[in-house]
PDB file of C-alpha atoms in Angstrom:
ATOM      1  CA  MET A 158      97.198 147.533 103.279  1.00 36.00           C
ATOM      2  CA  SER A 159      93.758 145.978 104.267  1.00 39.00           C
ATOM      3  CA  SER A 160      90.749 147.909 106.303  1.00 38.00           C
ATOM      4  CA  PRO A 161      91.203 147.623 110.058  1.00 37.00           C
ATOM      5  CA  GLY A 162      88.352 146.148 112.334  1.00 35.00           C
ATOM      6  CA  HIS A 163      86.507 142.994 111.333  1.00 39.00           C
ATOM      7  CA  HIS A 164      88.519 140.819 108.692  1.00 40.00           C
ATOM      8  CA  GLN A 165      91.836 142.264 110.816  1.00 41.00           C
ATOM      9  CA  GLN A 166      91.598 140.220 113.825  1.00 51.00           C
ATOM     10  CA  HIS A 167      90.540 136.739 110.979  1.00 57.00           C
ATOM     11  CA  ARG A 168      93.819 136.890 109.445  1.00 88.00           C
ATOM     12  CA  SER A 169      94.408 133.453 111.302  1.00 97.00           C
ATOM     13  CA  VAL A 170      93.451 131.304 108.051  1.00 98.00           C
ATOM     14  CA  LEU A 171      96.335 129.903 106.077  1.00 98.00           C
ATOM     15  CA  GLN A 172      95.996 128.127 102.577  1.00 98.00           C
ATOM     16  CA  VAL A 173      98.281 125.665 101.998  1.00 98.00           C
ATOM     17  CA  GLY A 174      98.666 124.722  98.302  1.00 98.00           C
ATOM     18  CA  PRO A 175      96.669 125.481  94.945  1.00 97.00           C
ATOM     19  CA  LEU A 176      93.028 124.738  95.627  1.00 98.00           C
ATOM     20  CA  LYS A 177      89.860 125.361  93.478  1.00 97.00           C
ATOM     21  CA  PRO A 178      89.865 129.184  92.250  1.00 97.00           C
ATOM     22  CA  SER A 179      86.448 130.090  93.691  1.00 98.00           C
ATOM     23  CA  LEU A 180      87.306 128.664  96.877  1.00 98.00           C
ATOM     24  CA  SER A 181      90.699 130.341  96.863  1.00 98.00           C
ATOM     25  CA  ARG A 182      88.516 133.819  96.492  1.00 98.00           C
ATOM     26  CA  THR A 183      86.577 133.190  99.410  1.00 98.00           C
ATOM     27  CA  LEU A 184      89.190 132.262 101.908  1.00 98.00           C
ATOM     28  CA  VAL A 185      91.269 135.443 100.742  1.00 97.00           C
ATOM     29  CA  ASP A 186      87.387 137.595 100.417  1.00 97.00           C
ATOM     30  CA  ASP A 187      85.601 136.142 103.328  1.00 97.00           C
ATOM     31  CA  TYR A 188      88.694 135.047 105.695  1.00 97.00           C
ATOM     32  CA  ALA A 189      91.440 137.029 105.052  1.00 97.00           C
ATOM     33  CA  ALA A 190      93.120 134.116 104.374  1.00 98.00           C
ATOM     34  CA  TRP A 191      97.021 134.228 104.069  1.00 98.00           C
ATOM     35  CA  VAL A 192      98.302 131.928 101.132  1.00 98.00           C
ATOM     36  CA  LEU A 193     101.678 129.989 102.118  1.00 98.00           C
ATOM     37  CA  PRO A 194     104.536 131.091  99.694  1.00 98.00           C
ATOM     38  CA  GLU A 195     105.825 128.180  97.650  1.00 95.00           C
ATOM     39  CA  ALA A 196     109.522 129.497  97.554  1.00 96.00           C
ATOM     40  CA  THR A 197     111.920 127.983 100.792  1.00 96.00           C
ATOM     41  CA  ALA A 198     113.029 131.778 101.929  1.00 97.00           C
ATOM     42  CA  GLU A 199     109.868 133.310 101.128  1.00 98.00           C
ATOM     43  CA  ARG A 200     108.275 130.652 103.456  1.00 97.00           C
ATOM     44  CA  ASP A 201     110.624 130.990 106.059  1.00 97.00           C
ATOM     45  CA  ALA A 202     110.204 134.786 106.752  1.00 98.00           C
ATOM     46  CA  PHE A 203     106.172 134.182 106.320  1.00 98.00           C
ATOM     47  CA  LEU A 204     106.290 131.543 108.909  1.00 98.00           C
ATOM     48  CA  THR A 205     108.456 133.186 110.958  1.00 97.00           C
ATOM     49  CA  ALA A 206     106.499 136.598 111.100  1.00 97.00           C
ATOM     50  CA  ASN A 207     103.133 134.659 111.109  1.00 97.00           C
ATOM     51  CA  GLY A 208     103.296 131.412 112.161  1.00 97.00           C
ATOM     52  CA  ALA A 209     102.251 131.596 115.667  1.00 97.00           C
ATOM     53  CA  ASP A 210      98.811 133.444 114.324  1.00 97.00           C
ATOM     54  CA  ILE A 211      97.599 130.527 112.536  1.00 98.00           C
ATOM     55  CA  THR A 212      94.628 128.505 113.515  1.00 98.00           C
ATOM     56  CA  ALA A 213      93.069 126.906 110.402  1.00 98.00           C
ATOM     57  CA  ALA A 214      94.881 125.719 107.432  1.00 98.00           C
ATOM     58  CA  VAL A 215      92.867 125.206 104.555  1.00 98.00           C
ATOM     59  CA  THR A 216      95.091 122.297 101.917  1.00 98.00           C
ATOM     60  CA  SER A 217      93.730 119.425  99.646  1.00 97.00           C
ATOM     61  CA  GLY A 218      95.480 115.798  99.074  1.00 94.00           C
ATOM     62  CA  ARG A 219      97.700 117.166  96.694  1.00 94.00           C
ATOM     63  CA  THR A 220      99.072 119.567  98.806  1.00 97.00           C
ATOM     64  CA  GLY A 221      98.363 118.246 102.354  1.00 97.00           C
ATOM     65  CA  VAL A 222     100.081 119.617 105.880  1.00 98.00           C
ATOM     66  CA  ASP A 223     103.045 117.834 106.999  1.00 97.00           C
ATOM     67  CA  ALA A 224     104.964 117.543 110.853  1.00 98.00           C
ATOM     68  CA  ASP A 225     107.355 120.206 110.062  1.00 97.00           C
ATOM     69  CA  LEU A 226     104.605 122.533 108.635  1.00 98.00           C
ATOM     70  CA  MET A 227     102.309 122.008 112.246  1.00 98.00           C
ATOM     71  CA  ASP A 228     105.753 122.709 113.780  1.00 97.00           C
ATOM     72  CA  ALA A 229     106.028 126.094 112.495  1.00 98.00           C
ATOM     73  CA  LEU A 230     102.295 126.839 113.695  1.00 98.00           C
ATOM     74  CA  PRO A 231     102.278 126.531 117.373  1.00 97.00           C
ATOM     75  CA  ASN A 232      98.246 127.215 117.624  1.00 97.00           C
ATOM     76  CA  LEU A 233      97.442 125.133 114.735  1.00 98.00           C
ATOM     77  CA  GLY A 234      94.005 123.663 115.627  1.00 98.00           C
ATOM     78  CA  ALA A 235      92.508 121.991 112.558  1.00 98.00           C
ATOM     79  CA  VAL A 236      93.890 120.820 108.891  1.00 98.00           C
ATOM     80  CA  ILE A 237      90.610 121.602 106.511  1.00 98.00           C
ATOM     81  CA  ASN A 238      91.135 119.124 103.748  1.00 98.00           C
ATOM     82  CA  PHE A 239      89.475 119.958 100.368  1.00 98.00           C
ATOM     83  CA  GLY A 240      88.815 116.093  99.125  1.00 97.00           C
ATOM     84  CA  VAL A 241      88.286 112.775 100.931  1.00 96.00           C
ATOM     85  CA  GLY A 242      92.013 111.616 100.742  1.00 95.00           C
ATOM     86  CA  TYR A 243      94.013 113.299 103.325  1.00 96.00           C
ATOM     87  CA  ASP A 244      97.349 110.991 102.872  1.00 95.00           C
ATOM     88  CA  THR A 245      99.100 114.294 102.364  1.00 96.00           C
ATOM     89  CA  THR A 246      98.616 115.289 105.731  1.00 97.00           C
ATOM     90  CA  ASP A 247     100.377 113.733 108.490  1.00 97.00           C
ATOM     91  CA  VAL A 248      97.303 112.449 110.853  1.00 96.00           C
ATOM     92  CA  GLU A 249      99.500 110.895 113.573  1.00 96.00           C
ATOM     93  CA  ALA A 250     101.435 114.201 114.192  1.00 97.00           C
ATOM     94  CA  ALA A 251      98.132 116.162 113.795  1.00 97.00           C
ATOM     95  CA  GLU A 252      96.931 113.983 117.045  1.00 96.00           C
ATOM     96  CA  ALA A 253      99.679 113.922 118.527  1.00 96.00           C
ATOM     97  CA  ARG A 254      99.670 117.749 118.978  1.00 97.00           C
ATOM     98  CA  GLY A 255      95.774 118.226 119.348  1.00 96.00           C
ATOM     99  CA  VAL A 256      95.313 119.259 115.944  1.00 97.00           C
ATOM    100  CA  GLY A 257      91.781 117.857 114.208  1.00 98.00           C
ATOM    101  CA  VAL A 258      91.587 117.435 110.566  1.00 98.00           C
ATOM    102  CA  SER A 259      88.670 117.128 108.162  1.00 98.00           C
ATOM    103  CA  ASN A 260      87.796 115.973 105.108  1.00 98.00           C
ATOM    104  CA  THR A 261      84.862 116.121 102.539  1.00 97.00           C
ATOM    105  CA  PRO A 262      83.471 112.544 102.255  1.00 97.00           C
ATOM    106  CA  ASP A 263      79.913 111.444 100.866  1.00 97.00           C
ATOM    107  CA  VAL A 264      79.655 114.598  98.599  1.00 98.00           C
ATOM    108  CA  LEU A 265      82.419 113.128  95.916  1.00 97.00           C
ATOM    109  CA  THR A 266      81.150 108.881  96.550  1.00 98.00           C
ATOM    110  CA  ASP A 267      78.757 108.965  93.307  1.00 98.00           C
ATOM    111  CA  CYS A 268      81.082 110.809  90.607  1.00 98.00           C
ATOM    112  CA  VAL A 269      84.198 109.205  92.103  1.00 98.00           C
ATOM    113  CA  ALA A 270      81.711 105.718  91.480  1.00 98.00           C
ATOM    114  CA  ASP A 271      81.106 106.935  87.955  1.00 98.00           C
ATOM    115  CA  THR A 272      84.153 107.314  87.281  1.00 98.00           C
ATOM    116  CA  ALA A 273      85.412 103.981  88.265  1.00 98.00           C
ATOM    117  CA  VAL A 274      82.566 101.890  85.981  1.00 98.00           C
ATOM    118  CA  GLY A 275      83.572 104.459  83.585  1.00 98.00           C
ATOM    119  CA  LEU A 276      86.898 103.457  83.210  1.00 98.00           C
ATOM    120  CA  MET A 277      86.214  99.611  83.957  1.00 98.00           C
ATOM    121  CA  ILE A 278      83.569  99.925  80.701  1.00 98.00           C
ATOM    122  CA  ASP A 279      86.576 102.296  78.784  1.00 98.00           C
ATOM    123  CA  THR A 280      89.463  99.753  79.551  1.00 98.00           C
ATOM    124  CA  MET A 281      87.748  96.466  78.476  1.00 98.00           C
ATOM    125  CA  ARG A 282      85.942  97.450  75.720  1.00 98.00           C
ATOM    126  CA  HIS A 283      88.634 100.073  74.223  1.00 98.00           C
ATOM    127  CA  PHE A 284      86.758 103.346  73.337  1.00 98.00           C
ATOM    128  CA  SER A 285      89.361 105.671  73.605  1.00 98.00           C
ATOM    129  CA  ALA A 286      91.542 103.357  71.754  1.00 98.00           C
ATOM    130  CA  SER A 287      88.742 103.046  69.119  1.00 98.00           C
ATOM    131  CA  ASP A 288      87.803 106.479  69.045  1.00 98.00           C
ATOM    132  CA  ARG A 289      91.748 107.347  68.297  1.00 98.00           C
ATOM    133  CA  TYR A 290      91.414 104.740  65.566  1.00 98.00           C
ATOM    134  CA  VAL A 291      88.442 106.545  64.115  1.00 98.00           C
ATOM    135  CA  ARG A 292      90.225 109.797  64.143  1.00 98.00           C
ATOM    136  CA  ALA A 293      93.586 108.375  62.272  1.00 98.00           C
ATOM    137  CA  GLY A 294      91.785 107.397  59.589  1.00 98.00           C
ATOM    138  CA  ARG A 295      92.199 103.339  60.363  1.00 98.00           C
ATOM    139  CA  TRP A 296      88.371 102.292  60.329  1.00 98.00           C
ATOM    140  CA  PRO A 297      88.154 102.374  56.086  1.00 98.00           C
ATOM    141  CA  VAL A 298      91.587 101.340  55.387  1.00 98.00           C
ATOM    142  CA  ASP A 299      92.210  98.753  58.189  1.00 98.00           C
ATOM    143  CA  GLY A 300      88.682  97.326  58.806  1.00 98.00           C
ATOM    144  CA  ASN A 301      86.772  96.579  61.804  1.00 98.00           C
ATOM    145  CA  TYR A 302      88.367  97.225  65.219  1.00 98.00           C
ATOM    146  CA  PRO A 303      89.655  94.370  66.869  1.00 97.00           C
ATOM    147  CA  LEU A 304      87.302  92.432  69.439  1.00 98.00           C
ATOM    148  CA  THR A 305      87.098  93.080  73.151  1.00 98.00           C
ATOM    149  CA  ARG A 306      85.848  92.040  76.472  1.00 98.00           C
ATOM    150  CA  GLN A 307      82.496  92.059  77.861  1.00 98.00           C
ATOM    151  CA  VAL A 308      81.889  94.017  81.327  1.00 98.00           C
ATOM    152  CA  SER A 309      78.851  92.711  82.274  1.00 98.00           C
ATOM    153  CA  ASN A 310      78.808  89.311  84.079  1.00 98.00           C
ATOM    154  CA  THR A 311      82.391  89.315  85.059  1.00 98.00           C
ATOM    155  CA  ARG A 312      83.774  89.022  88.460  1.00 98.00           C
ATOM    156  CA  VAL A 313      85.267  91.986  90.563  1.00 99.00           C
ATOM    157  CA  GLY A 314      86.881  92.058  93.311  1.00 98.00           C
ATOM    158  CA  PHE A 315      87.600  95.454  95.285  1.00 98.00           C
ATOM    159  CA  ILE A 316      90.562  96.186  97.493  1.00 98.00           C
ATOM    160  CA  GLY A 317      88.788  98.471 100.010  1.00 97.00           C
ATOM    161  CA  LEU A 318      85.374  98.456 100.826  1.00 97.00           C
ATOM    162  CA  GLY A 319      84.408 101.622 102.533  1.00 96.00           C
ATOM    163  CA  ARG A 320      81.972 104.586 101.247  1.00 96.00           C
ATOM    164  CA  ILE A 321      83.078 104.921  97.653  1.00 97.00           C
ATOM    165  CA  GLY A 322      84.044 100.486  97.020  1.00 98.00           C
ATOM    166  CA  LYS A 323      80.373 100.369  98.130  1.00 98.00           C
ATOM    167  CA  ALA A 324      79.130 102.765  95.574  1.00 98.00           C
ATOM    168  CA  ILE A 325      81.127 100.879  92.718  1.00 98.00           C
ATOM    169  CA  ALA A 326      80.138  97.781  93.888  1.00 98.00           C
ATOM    170  CA  GLN A 327      76.193  99.026  93.549  1.00 98.00           C
ATOM    171  CA  ARG A 328      76.357  99.750  90.492  1.00 98.00           C
ATOM    172  CA  LEU A 329      78.236  96.708  89.135  1.00 98.00           C
ATOM    173  CA  THR A 330      75.790  94.471  90.680  1.00 98.00           C
ATOM    174  CA  ALA A 331      73.255  96.101  88.085  1.00 98.00           C
ATOM    175  CA  PHE A 332      75.609  94.799  85.257  1.00 98.00           C
ATOM    176  CA  GLY A 333      75.519  91.594  86.870  1.00 98.00           C
ATOM    177  CA  CYS A 334      79.151  91.402  88.198  1.00 98.00           C
ATOM    178  CA  THR A 335      79.725  89.135  90.627  1.00 98.00           C
ATOM    179  CA  ILE A 336      81.627  91.229  93.727  1.00 98.00           C
ATOM    180  CA  SER A 337      84.164  90.213  96.035  1.00 98.00           C
ATOM    181  CA  TYR A 338      86.747  91.776  98.698  1.00 98.00           C
ATOM    182  CA  HIS A 339      89.379  92.343 100.145  1.00 98.00           C
ATOM    183  CA  ASN A 340      89.536  95.436 103.624  1.00 95.00           C
ATOM    184  CA  ARG A 341      91.379  96.128 106.761  1.00 91.00           C
ATOM    185  CA  ASN A 342      88.423  94.466 108.117  1.00 92.00           C
ATOM    186  CA  ARG A 343      85.453  92.275 107.013  1.00 96.00           C
ATOM    187  CA  VAL A 344      82.382  94.351 106.556  1.00 95.00           C
ATOM    188  CA  ALA A 345      79.294  93.346 108.637  1.00 94.00           C
ATOM    189  CA  ASP A 346      76.519  92.232 107.160  1.00 93.00           C
ATOM    190  CA  SER A 347      78.140  92.791 103.510  1.00 96.00           C
ATOM    191  CA  PRO A 348      76.336  90.695 100.116  1.00 97.00           C
ATOM    192  CA  TYR A 349      80.079  90.393  99.018  1.00 98.00           C
ATOM    193  CA  SER A 350      82.569  87.569  99.608  1.00 97.00           C
ATOM    194  CA  TYR A 351      85.510  88.654 101.269  1.00 98.00           C
ATOM    195  CA  ALA A 352      89.006  87.096 100.660  1.00 98.00           C
ATOM    196  CA  ALA A 353      91.594  87.279 103.342  1.00 97.00           C
ATOM    197  CA  SER A 354      94.476  88.423 101.201  1.00 98.00           C
ATOM    198  CA  PRO A 355      94.379  90.909  97.820  1.00 98.00           C
ATOM    199  CA  VAL A 356      96.256  87.871  96.609  1.00 98.00           C
ATOM    200  CA  GLU A 357      93.724  85.537  97.391  1.00 98.00           C
ATOM    201  CA  LEU A 358      91.513  88.142  95.811  1.00 98.00           C
ATOM    202  CA  ALA A 359      93.189  89.168  92.544  1.00 98.00           C
ATOM    203  CA  HIS A 360      93.151  85.240  91.991  1.00 98.00           C
ATOM    204  CA  GLY A 361      89.706  84.916  91.722  1.00 98.00           C
ATOM    205  CA  VAL A 362      88.557  87.996  89.806  1.00 98.00           C
ATOM    206  CA  ASP A 363      88.877  89.211  85.932  1.00 98.00           C
ATOM    207  CA  VAL A 364      88.818  92.896  87.170  1.00 99.00           C
ATOM    208  CA  LEU A 365      90.661  93.979  90.137  1.00 99.00           C
ATOM    209  CA  VAL A 366      89.504  97.383  91.446  1.00 98.00           C
ATOM    210  CA  VAL A 367      91.655  99.788  93.825  1.00 98.00           C
ATOM    211  CA  ALA A 368      89.257 101.787  96.015  1.00 98.00           C
ATOM    212  CA  ALA A 369      91.610 102.302  99.267  1.00 97.00           C
ATOM    213  CA  ALA A 370      92.441 104.840 100.822  1.00 94.00           C
ATOM    214  CA  GLY A 371      95.997 106.547 100.817  1.00 94.00           C
ATOM    215  CA  GLY A 372      99.104 106.572 102.881  1.00 93.00           C
ATOM    216  CA  ASP A 373     101.646 104.703 104.898  1.00 92.00           C
ATOM    217  CA  GLY A 374      98.978 101.696 105.810  1.00 93.00           C
ATOM    218  CA  THR A 375      98.084 100.829 102.108  1.00 96.00           C
ATOM    219  CA  ARG A 376     101.389 101.976  99.984  1.00 97.00           C
ATOM    220  CA  GLY A 377     101.955  98.861  97.917  1.00 98.00           C
ATOM    221  CA  LEU A 378      99.318  96.698  99.074  1.00 98.00           C
ATOM    222  CA  VAL A 379      98.839  95.923  95.171  1.00 98.00           C
ATOM    223  CA  SER A 380     101.886  94.253  95.145  1.00 98.00           C
ATOM    224  CA  ARG A 381     104.368  92.409  92.059  1.00 98.00           C
ATOM    225  CA  GLU A 382     102.374  89.096  93.620  1.00 98.00           C
ATOM    226  CA  VAL A 383      99.174  90.726  93.909  1.00 98.00           C
ATOM    227  CA  LEU A 384      99.540  91.577  89.957  1.00 98.00           C
ATOM    228  CA  ASP A 385     100.691  88.280  88.907  1.00 98.00           C
ATOM    229  CA  ALA A 386      97.540  86.391  90.925  1.00 98.00           C
ATOM    230  CA  LEU A 387      95.275  88.690  88.370  1.00 98.00           C
ATOM    231  CA  GLY A 388      97.609  87.419  85.225  1.00 98.00           C
ATOM    232  CA  PRO A 389      97.455  88.115  81.863  1.00 98.00           C
ATOM    233  CA  GLN A 390      93.695  87.886  81.474  1.00 98.00           C
ATOM    234  CA  GLY A 391      93.067  90.532  83.987  1.00 98.00           C
ATOM    235  CA  TYR A 392      92.429  94.330  84.613  1.00 99.00           C
ATOM    236  CA  LEU A 393      93.177  96.915  87.363  1.00 99.00           C
ATOM    237  CA  ILE A 394      91.225  99.707  87.650  1.00 99.00           C
ATOM    238  CA  ASN A 395      92.442 102.651  90.107  1.00 98.00           C
ATOM    239  CA  ILE A 396      90.596 105.391  91.096  1.00 98.00           C
ATOM    240  CA  ALA A 397      91.968 105.684  94.609  1.00 98.00           C
ATOM    241  CA  ARG A 398      95.758 106.788  94.870  1.00 97.00           C
ATOM    242  CA  GLY A 399      98.788 105.525  92.930  1.00 98.00           C
ATOM    243  CA  SER A 400     100.664 104.378  96.118  1.00 97.00           C
ATOM    244  CA  VAL A 401      98.318 102.139  96.844  1.00 98.00           C
ATOM    245  CA  VAL A 402      99.764 100.267  94.064  1.00 98.00           C
ATOM    246  CA  ASP A 403     103.029  99.239  93.207  1.00 98.00           C
ATOM    247  CA  GLN A 404     103.497 101.243  90.180  1.00 98.00           C
ATOM    248  CA  ASP A 405     106.972  99.828  88.533  1.00 98.00           C
ATOM    249  CA  ALA A 406     105.626  96.380  88.789  1.00 98.00           C
ATOM    250  CA  LEU A 407     102.127  97.461  86.853  1.00 98.00           C
ATOM    251  CA  VAL A 408     104.099  99.320  84.598  1.00 98.00           C
ATOM    252  CA  GLU A 409     106.177  96.328  83.757  1.00 98.00           C
ATOM    253  CA  ALA A 410     103.322  93.870  83.667  1.00 98.00           C
ATOM    254  CA  LEU A 411     101.305  95.703  81.162  1.00 98.00           C
ATOM    255  CA  VAL A 412     104.530  96.342  78.701  1.00 98.00           C
ATOM    256  CA  ASN A 413     105.066  92.417  79.043  1.00 98.00           C
ATOM    257  CA  GLY A 414     101.489  91.360  78.784  1.00 98.00           C
ATOM    258  CA  GLY A 415     101.021  90.386  82.701  1.00 98.00           C
ATOM    259  CA  LEU A 416      97.716  91.908  82.592  1.00 98.00           C
ATOM    260  CA  ALA A 417      95.195  92.639  79.860  1.00 98.00           C
ATOM    261  CA  GLY A 418      94.664  95.922  80.699  1.00 98.00           C
ATOM    262  CA  ALA A 419      94.532  98.544  83.070  1.00 99.00           C
ATOM    263  CA  GLY A 420      92.417 102.105  83.772  1.00 98.00           C
ATOM    264  CA  LEU A 421      94.113 104.492  85.843  1.00 98.00           C
ATOM    265  CA  ASP A 422      92.967 107.973  87.154  1.00 98.00           C
ATOM    266  CA  VAL A 423      95.840 107.924  89.811  1.00 98.00           C
ATOM    267  CA  PHE A 424      99.671 108.006  89.844  1.00 98.00           C
ATOM    268  CA  THR A 425     102.550 107.476  92.216  1.00 97.00           C
ATOM    269  CA  ASP A 426     104.094 110.901  91.572  1.00 96.00           C
ATOM    270  CA  GLU A 427     101.296 113.129  89.599  1.00 96.00           C
ATOM    271  CA  PRO A 428     101.004 114.958  87.700  1.00 96.00           C
ATOM    272  CA  GLU A 429     104.311 112.507  86.269  1.00 98.00           C
ATOM    273  CA  VAL A 430     102.718 109.733  83.757  1.00 98.00           C
ATOM    274  CA  PRO A 431     105.108 106.591  83.042  1.00 98.00           C
ATOM    275  CA  ASP A 432     105.913 107.142  79.572  1.00 98.00           C
ATOM    276  CA  GLU A 433     105.941 103.460  78.595  1.00 98.00           C
ATOM    277  CA  LEU A 434     102.412 103.600  79.218  1.00 98.00           C
ATOM    278  CA  PHE A 435     101.093 106.559  76.191  1.00 98.00           C
ATOM    279  CA  ALA A 436     102.147 103.548  73.582  1.00 96.00           C
ATOM    280  CA  LEU A 437      99.743 100.868  74.785  1.00 98.00           C
ATOM    281  CA  ASP A 438      96.084 101.097  73.804  1.00 96.00           C
ATOM    282  CA  ASN A 439      94.845  98.603  76.659  1.00 97.00           C
ATOM    283  CA  VAL A 440      95.652 101.344  79.106  1.00 98.00           C
ATOM    284  CA  VAL A 441      93.794 104.497  79.909  1.00 98.00           C
ATOM    285  CA  LEU A 442      94.679 107.397  81.578  1.00 98.00           C
ATOM    286  CA  LEU A 443      92.909 109.956  83.342  1.00 98.00           C
ATOM    287  CA  PRO A 444      94.325 113.155  84.550  1.00 98.00           C
ATOM    288  CA  HIS A 445      93.036 112.343  88.308  1.00 97.00           C
ATOM    289  CA  VAL A 446      89.422 113.554  87.403  1.00 98.00           C
ATOM    290  CA  GLY A 447      87.550 111.266  89.143  1.00 98.00           C
ATOM    291  CA  SER A 448      85.728 113.926  91.268  1.00 97.00           C
ATOM    292  CA  GLY A 449      85.889 116.701  88.269  1.00 98.00           C
ATOM    293  CA  THR A 450      82.785 117.331  87.942  1.00 98.00           C
ATOM    294  CA  VAL A 451      80.563 121.109  88.777  1.00 98.00           C
ATOM    295  CA  GLU A 452      77.768 119.641  90.684  1.00 98.00           C
ATOM    296  CA  THR A 453      80.550 117.607  93.233  1.00 98.00           C
ATOM    297  CA  ARG A 454      83.276 120.007  93.174  1.00 98.00           C
ATOM    298  CA  ALA A 455      80.621 122.771  94.277  1.00 98.00           C
ATOM    299  CA  ALA A 456      79.670 120.465  97.144  1.00 98.00           C
ATOM    300  CA  MET A 457      83.033 119.586  98.174  1.00 98.00           C
ATOM    301  CA  GLU A 458      83.630 123.259  98.790  1.00 98.00           C
ATOM    302  CA  ALA A 459      80.530 124.088 100.335  1.00 98.00           C
ATOM    303  CA  LEU A 460      81.677 121.590 103.015  1.00 98.00           C
ATOM    304  CA  THR A 461      85.535 122.628 103.264  1.00 98.00           C
ATOM    305  CA  LEU A 462      84.221 125.949 104.316  1.00 98.00           C
ATOM    306  CA  ARG A 463      81.291 124.619 106.879  1.00 98.00           C
ATOM    307  CA  ASN A 464      83.865 122.676 108.301  1.00 98.00           C
ATOM    308  CA  LEU A 465      86.245 125.982 108.454  1.00 98.00           C
ATOM    309  CA  ASP A 466      83.361 128.270 109.724  1.00 98.00           C
ATOM    310  CA  SER A 467      82.369 125.296 112.090  1.00 98.00           C
ATOM    311  CA  PHE A 468      86.065 125.393 113.553  1.00 97.00           C
ATOM    312  CA  LEU A 469      86.611 129.020 113.508  1.00 97.00           C
ATOM    313  CA  THR A 470      82.963 129.635 115.886  1.00 97.00           C
ATOM    314  CA  THR A 471      82.617 126.150 117.522  1.00 97.00           C
ATOM    315  CA  GLY A 472      86.175 125.019 117.640  1.00 96.00           C
ATOM    316  CA  GLU A 473      84.628 121.887 116.102  1.00 97.00           C
ATOM    317  CA  LEU A 474      84.884 119.839 112.733  1.00 98.00           C
ATOM    318  CA  VAL A 475      81.333 118.715 110.701  1.00 97.00           C
ATOM    319  CA  THR A 476      83.225 115.821 109.113  1.00 98.00           C
ATOM    320  CA  PRO A 477      86.465 115.323 111.251  1.00 98.00           C
ATOM    321  CA  VAL A 478      88.534 111.888 109.764  1.00 95.00           C
ATOM    322  CA  ARG A 479      88.036 108.788 111.110  1.00 71.00           C
ATOM    323  CA  GLN A 480      91.121 107.157 112.770  1.00 57.00           C
ATOM    324  CA  PRO A 481      92.369 104.034 111.424  1.00 48.00           C
ATOM    325  CA  SER A 482      91.747 101.893 114.666  1.00 40.00           C
ATOM    326  CA  VAL A 483      87.927 102.556 113.999  1.00 33.00           C
ATOM    327  CA  PRO A 484      86.451  99.850 111.358  1.00 34.00           C
ATOM    328  CA  ALA A 485      86.011 101.860 108.253  1.00 38.00           C
ATOM    329  CA  ASN A 486      81.842 102.186 107.995  1.00 35.00           C
TER     330      ASN A 486
END
C-alpha cells in the first residue's frame, strides 16, 4: 500500500515492456509508475481498472506501443521511447490521437557508429573467426589463418544517411573509403555521391551499410535484388533494424556464396537468429549491442527521463520524433 499524498496523484505513468533496470527502478521510485502485466488476462484487467489514469507510457524499441494499447489508454498524451528506433510504436495512430512520441537521438550516435566500423573490420578481416581458430588450437596444427580482405580504401555504400549514417561515413572517410549513399531524400551539401536506388548503390560498392530507420517504409528495402547487386565479393553490415533487410534472401546468399560476408547487430525476429548462420566464419553475429556502452545507455536513460519530466510538467517533449513527411536531417 503506497502512502497517500505526493505519489498518489502521479500514478499516471506506465512502463510497457522490459527496460534498463535502473530506469525501471527510477520510474517506480520517483514516478510511482505501473508496469503493464505481460499475461493477457492480467493485462486486460489492469487496463480496465487503470487505463484511463495513464497519461504517459515509457517503452523501448524492443516493445513499443501499438494502436490497440493506445485505445485502452484513452487519456494517453505521450509515448516516451528509450532508444532512437521507434518502429514498434504506431506513430500514425499516435498522431491521429494527438499522442506525442519521443525517442533518444544523438546520444547513441557515436557508439552505434563505432559498432558499425568494428563490425565491418571484424567481418572483412575475420577477427572473431581468427580468435576461434586460435582458441581451438588450430594455429600450430593447420598453420596460418587464410588471407582476408582489406578494409581501408574500399567503396562503401549507405542505405540511410541520417545522424548515424553520417557518423559512420565520417569514420570511414578517415580509412580512405569512397562513400556513396541512397536516402529517401538527397542530402543537401553532402560530400558523398548519391545513388537513385538501393540496387544502383549496391552495384557500385564493396560494402553496403544499413543505417536506415526501421518501420513499414523501409521493410525489405535491402531485397534479394539488392543483395544480388552487391554480389559474391560484397559485404553487408547492418546496425539499423533487421526488418530493413530481406533476412531469408540474406541467409540464402550467405549460405550459397552469393555474398562475401555479413556483420549483423540486428535481426528480423530478435532474439531469434537463423541457425544456418552459426557455422559461417564470414558472418559476425552481435546481440543488438550497438548502443550498449555504460556511457551511452546512461545518456539514453537521462534523456528518456528528461522527456518524461518535461511532458508531465509542461506537456511538451524534449526530443519528439520527426514525422516521415519531413526530410531526414
